[in-house]
mmCIF file of N, CA and C in Angstrom:
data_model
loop_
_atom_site.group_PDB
_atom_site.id
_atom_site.type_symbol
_atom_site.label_atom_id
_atom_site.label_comp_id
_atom_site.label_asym_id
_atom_site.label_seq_id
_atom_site.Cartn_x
_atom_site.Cartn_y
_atom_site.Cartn_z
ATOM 1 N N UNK A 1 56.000 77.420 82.788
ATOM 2 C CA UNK A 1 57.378 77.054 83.086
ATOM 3 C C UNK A 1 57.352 76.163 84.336
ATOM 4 N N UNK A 2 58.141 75.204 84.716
ATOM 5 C CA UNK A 2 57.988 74.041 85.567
ATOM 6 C C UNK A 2 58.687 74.709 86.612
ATOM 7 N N UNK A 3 58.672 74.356 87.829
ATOM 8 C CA UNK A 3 59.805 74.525 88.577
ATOM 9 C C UNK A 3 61.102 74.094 88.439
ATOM 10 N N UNK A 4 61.476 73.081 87.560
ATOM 11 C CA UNK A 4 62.985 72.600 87.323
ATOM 12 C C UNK A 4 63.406 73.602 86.071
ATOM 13 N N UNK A 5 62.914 74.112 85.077
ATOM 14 C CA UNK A 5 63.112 74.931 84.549
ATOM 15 C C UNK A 5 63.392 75.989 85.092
ATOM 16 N N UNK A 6 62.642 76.844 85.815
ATOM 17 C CA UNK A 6 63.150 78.045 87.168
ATOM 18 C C UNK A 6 64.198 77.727 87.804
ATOM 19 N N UNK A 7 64.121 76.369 88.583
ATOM 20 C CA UNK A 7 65.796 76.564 88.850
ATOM 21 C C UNK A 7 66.806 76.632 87.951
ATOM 22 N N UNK A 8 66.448 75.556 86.732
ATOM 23 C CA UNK A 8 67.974 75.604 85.636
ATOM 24 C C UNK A 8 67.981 77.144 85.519
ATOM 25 N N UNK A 9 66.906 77.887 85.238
ATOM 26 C CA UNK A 9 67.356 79.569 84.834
ATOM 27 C C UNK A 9 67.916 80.045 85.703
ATOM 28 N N UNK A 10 67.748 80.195 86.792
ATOM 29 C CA UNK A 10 68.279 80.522 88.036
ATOM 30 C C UNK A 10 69.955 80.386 88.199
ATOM 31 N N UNK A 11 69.823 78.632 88.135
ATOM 32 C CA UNK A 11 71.006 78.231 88.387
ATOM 33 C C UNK A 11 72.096 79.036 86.620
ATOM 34 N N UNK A 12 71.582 79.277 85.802
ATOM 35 C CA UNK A 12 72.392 79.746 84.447
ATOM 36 C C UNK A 12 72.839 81.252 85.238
ATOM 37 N N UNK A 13 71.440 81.989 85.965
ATOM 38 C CA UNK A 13 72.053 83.599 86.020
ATOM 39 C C UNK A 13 73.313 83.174 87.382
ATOM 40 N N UNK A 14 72.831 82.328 88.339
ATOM 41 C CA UNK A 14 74.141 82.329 89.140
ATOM 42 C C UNK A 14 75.072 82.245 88.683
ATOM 43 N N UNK A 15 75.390 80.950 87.380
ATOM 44 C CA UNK A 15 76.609 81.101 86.667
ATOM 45 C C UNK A 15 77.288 82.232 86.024
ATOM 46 N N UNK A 16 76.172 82.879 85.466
ATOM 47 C CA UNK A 16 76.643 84.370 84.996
ATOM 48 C C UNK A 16 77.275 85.160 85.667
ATOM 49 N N UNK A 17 76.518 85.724 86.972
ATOM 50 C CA UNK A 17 77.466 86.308 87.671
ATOM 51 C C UNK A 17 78.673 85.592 88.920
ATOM 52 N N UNK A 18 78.445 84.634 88.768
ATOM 53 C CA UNK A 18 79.789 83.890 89.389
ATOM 54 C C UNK A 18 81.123 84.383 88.091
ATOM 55 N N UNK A 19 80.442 84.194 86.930
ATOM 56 C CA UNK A 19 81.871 84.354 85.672
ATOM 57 C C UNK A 19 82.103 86.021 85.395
ATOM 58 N N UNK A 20 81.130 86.835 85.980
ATOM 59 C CA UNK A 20 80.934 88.392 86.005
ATOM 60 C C UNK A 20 81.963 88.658 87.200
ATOM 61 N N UNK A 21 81.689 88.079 88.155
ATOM 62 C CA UNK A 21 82.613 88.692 89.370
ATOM 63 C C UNK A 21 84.117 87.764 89.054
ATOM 64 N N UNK A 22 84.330 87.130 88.512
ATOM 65 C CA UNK A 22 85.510 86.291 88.265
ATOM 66 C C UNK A 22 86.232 87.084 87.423
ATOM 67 N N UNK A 23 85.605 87.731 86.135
ATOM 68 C CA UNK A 23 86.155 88.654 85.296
ATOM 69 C C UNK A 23 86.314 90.095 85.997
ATOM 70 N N UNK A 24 85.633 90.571 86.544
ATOM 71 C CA UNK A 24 85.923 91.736 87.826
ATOM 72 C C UNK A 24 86.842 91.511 88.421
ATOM 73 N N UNK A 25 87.418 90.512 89.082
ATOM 74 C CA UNK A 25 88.455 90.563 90.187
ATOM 75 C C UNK A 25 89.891 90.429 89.296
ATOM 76 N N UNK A 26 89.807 89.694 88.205
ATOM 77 C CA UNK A 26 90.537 89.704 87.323
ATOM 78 C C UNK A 26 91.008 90.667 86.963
ATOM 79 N N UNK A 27 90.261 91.857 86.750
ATOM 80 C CA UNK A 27 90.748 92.979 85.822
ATOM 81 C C UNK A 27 91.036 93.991 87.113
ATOM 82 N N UNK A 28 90.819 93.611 88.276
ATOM 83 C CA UNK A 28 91.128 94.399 89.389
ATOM 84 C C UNK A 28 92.320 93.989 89.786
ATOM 85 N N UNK A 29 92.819 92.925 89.812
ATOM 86 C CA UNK A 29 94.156 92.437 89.729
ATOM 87 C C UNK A 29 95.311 93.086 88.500
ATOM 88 N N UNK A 30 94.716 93.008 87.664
ATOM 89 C CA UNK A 30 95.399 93.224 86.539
ATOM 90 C C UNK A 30 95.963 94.686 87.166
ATOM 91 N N UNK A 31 94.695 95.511 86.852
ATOM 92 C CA UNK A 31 95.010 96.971 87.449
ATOM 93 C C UNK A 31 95.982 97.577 88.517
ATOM 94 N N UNK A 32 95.590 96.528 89.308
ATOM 95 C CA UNK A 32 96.652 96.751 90.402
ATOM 96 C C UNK A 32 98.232 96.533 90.092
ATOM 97 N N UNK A 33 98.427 95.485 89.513
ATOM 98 C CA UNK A 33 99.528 95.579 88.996
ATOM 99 C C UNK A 33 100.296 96.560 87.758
ATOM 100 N N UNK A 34 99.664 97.321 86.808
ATOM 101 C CA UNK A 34 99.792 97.702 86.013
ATOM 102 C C UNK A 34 99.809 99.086 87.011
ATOM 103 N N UNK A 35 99.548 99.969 88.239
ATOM 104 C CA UNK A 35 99.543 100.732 88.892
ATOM 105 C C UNK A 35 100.466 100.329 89.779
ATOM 106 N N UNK A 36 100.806 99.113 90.219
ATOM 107 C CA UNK A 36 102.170 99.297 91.148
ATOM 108 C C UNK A 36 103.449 99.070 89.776
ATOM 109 N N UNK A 37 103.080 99.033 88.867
ATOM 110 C CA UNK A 37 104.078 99.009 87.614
ATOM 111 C C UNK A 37 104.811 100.545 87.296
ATOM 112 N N UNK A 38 103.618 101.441 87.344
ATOM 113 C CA UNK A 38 103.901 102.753 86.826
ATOM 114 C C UNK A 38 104.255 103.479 88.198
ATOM 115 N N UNK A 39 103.850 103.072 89.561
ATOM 116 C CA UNK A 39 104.226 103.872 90.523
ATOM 117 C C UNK A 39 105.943 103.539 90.828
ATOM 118 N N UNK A 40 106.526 101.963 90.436
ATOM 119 C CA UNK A 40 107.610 102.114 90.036
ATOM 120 C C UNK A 40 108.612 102.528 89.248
ATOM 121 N N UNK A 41 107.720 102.861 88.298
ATOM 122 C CA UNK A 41 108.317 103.561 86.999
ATOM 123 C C UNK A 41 108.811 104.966 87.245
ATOM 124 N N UNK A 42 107.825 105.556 87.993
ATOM 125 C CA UNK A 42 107.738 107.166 88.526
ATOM 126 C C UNK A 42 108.854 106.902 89.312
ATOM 127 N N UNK A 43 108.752 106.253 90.608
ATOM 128 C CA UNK A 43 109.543 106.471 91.521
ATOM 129 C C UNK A 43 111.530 106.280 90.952
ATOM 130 N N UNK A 44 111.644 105.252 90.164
ATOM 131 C CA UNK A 44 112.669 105.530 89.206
ATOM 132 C C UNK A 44 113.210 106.372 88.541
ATOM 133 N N UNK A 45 111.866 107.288 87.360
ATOM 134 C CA UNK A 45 112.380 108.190 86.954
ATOM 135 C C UNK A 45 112.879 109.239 88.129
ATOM 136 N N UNK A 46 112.212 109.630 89.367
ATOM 137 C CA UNK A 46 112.357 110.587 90.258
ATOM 138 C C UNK A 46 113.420 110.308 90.997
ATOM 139 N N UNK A 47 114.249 108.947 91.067
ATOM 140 C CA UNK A 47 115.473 108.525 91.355
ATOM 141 C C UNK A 47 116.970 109.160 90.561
ATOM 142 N N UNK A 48 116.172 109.040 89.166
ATOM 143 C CA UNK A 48 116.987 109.359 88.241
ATOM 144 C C UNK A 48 117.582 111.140 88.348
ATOM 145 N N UNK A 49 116.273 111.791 88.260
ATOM 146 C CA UNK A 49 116.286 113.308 88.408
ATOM 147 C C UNK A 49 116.668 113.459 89.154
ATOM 148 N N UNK A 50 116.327 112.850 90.493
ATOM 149 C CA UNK A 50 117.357 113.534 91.743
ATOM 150 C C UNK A 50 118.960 113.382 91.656
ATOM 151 N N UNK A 51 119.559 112.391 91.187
ATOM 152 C CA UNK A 51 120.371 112.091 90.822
ATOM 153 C C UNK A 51 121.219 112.894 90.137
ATOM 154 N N UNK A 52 120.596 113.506 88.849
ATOM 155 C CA UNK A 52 120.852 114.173 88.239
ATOM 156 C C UNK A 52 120.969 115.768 88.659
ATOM 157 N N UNK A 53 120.020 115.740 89.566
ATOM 158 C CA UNK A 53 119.935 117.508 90.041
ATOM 159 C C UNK A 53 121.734 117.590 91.078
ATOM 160 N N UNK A 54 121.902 116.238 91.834
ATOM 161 C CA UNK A 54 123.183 116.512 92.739
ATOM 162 C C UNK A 54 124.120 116.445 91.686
ATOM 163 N N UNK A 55 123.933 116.200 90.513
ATOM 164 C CA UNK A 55 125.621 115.846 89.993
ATOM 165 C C UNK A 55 125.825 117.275 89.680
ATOM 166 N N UNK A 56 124.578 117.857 88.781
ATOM 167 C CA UNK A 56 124.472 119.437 88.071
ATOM 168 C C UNK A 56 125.000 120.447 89.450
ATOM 169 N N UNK A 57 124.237 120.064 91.185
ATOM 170 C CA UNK A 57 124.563 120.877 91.623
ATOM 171 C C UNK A 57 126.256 120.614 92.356
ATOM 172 N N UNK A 58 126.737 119.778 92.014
ATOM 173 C CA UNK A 58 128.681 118.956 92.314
ATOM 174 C C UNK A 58 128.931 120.515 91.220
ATOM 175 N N UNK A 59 128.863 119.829 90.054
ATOM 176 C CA UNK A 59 129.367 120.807 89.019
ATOM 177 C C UNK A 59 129.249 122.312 88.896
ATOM 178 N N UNK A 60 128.168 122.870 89.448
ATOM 179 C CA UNK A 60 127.956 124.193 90.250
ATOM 180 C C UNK A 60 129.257 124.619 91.364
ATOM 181 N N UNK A 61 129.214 123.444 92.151
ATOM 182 C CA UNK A 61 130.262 124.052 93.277
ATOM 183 C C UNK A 61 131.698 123.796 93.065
ATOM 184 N N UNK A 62 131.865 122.606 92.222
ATOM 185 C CA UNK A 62 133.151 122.672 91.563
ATOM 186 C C UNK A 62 133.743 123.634 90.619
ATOM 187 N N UNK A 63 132.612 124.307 89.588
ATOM 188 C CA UNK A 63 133.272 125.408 89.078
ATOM 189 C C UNK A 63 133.638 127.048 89.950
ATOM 190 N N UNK A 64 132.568 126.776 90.737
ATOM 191 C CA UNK A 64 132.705 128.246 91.640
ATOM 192 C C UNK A 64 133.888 127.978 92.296
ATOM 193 N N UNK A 65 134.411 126.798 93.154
ATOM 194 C CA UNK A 65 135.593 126.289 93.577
ATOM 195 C C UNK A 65 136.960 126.915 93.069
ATOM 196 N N UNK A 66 136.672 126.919 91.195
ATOM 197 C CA UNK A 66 137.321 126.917 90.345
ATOM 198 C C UNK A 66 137.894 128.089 90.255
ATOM 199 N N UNK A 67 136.867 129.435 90.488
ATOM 200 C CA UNK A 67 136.564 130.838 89.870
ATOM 201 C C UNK A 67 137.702 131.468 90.822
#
């Protein structure tokens, strides 16, 4: 094998992992978003429930109000 051959191989695996870590950061991005997606999702639904727990507990003290 020549030395210009060693480098072209060389220079092919650098390309490889130059397009390896490109697809890594990619899907680490992705992730991240798809996790600040669902931590909004949660924090919504838990908006919702709380929500829901003061109206149930209104209606608690409005009927005892009532009694």
């Amino acid at each position: 094998m020549t030395t210009g051959q060693q480098t072209g191989d060389i220079a092919n695996k650098i390309e490889d992992i130059a397009r390896s870590i490109t697809t890594h950061e990619t899907n680490i991005t992705r992730f991240e978003r798809e996790k600040n997606d669902k931590i909004r999702d949660y924090d919504q639904l838990i908006s919702r429930e709380r929500n829901e727990i003061k109206r149930l507990q209104q209606l608690i003290a409005d009927l005892k109000r009532q009694m």
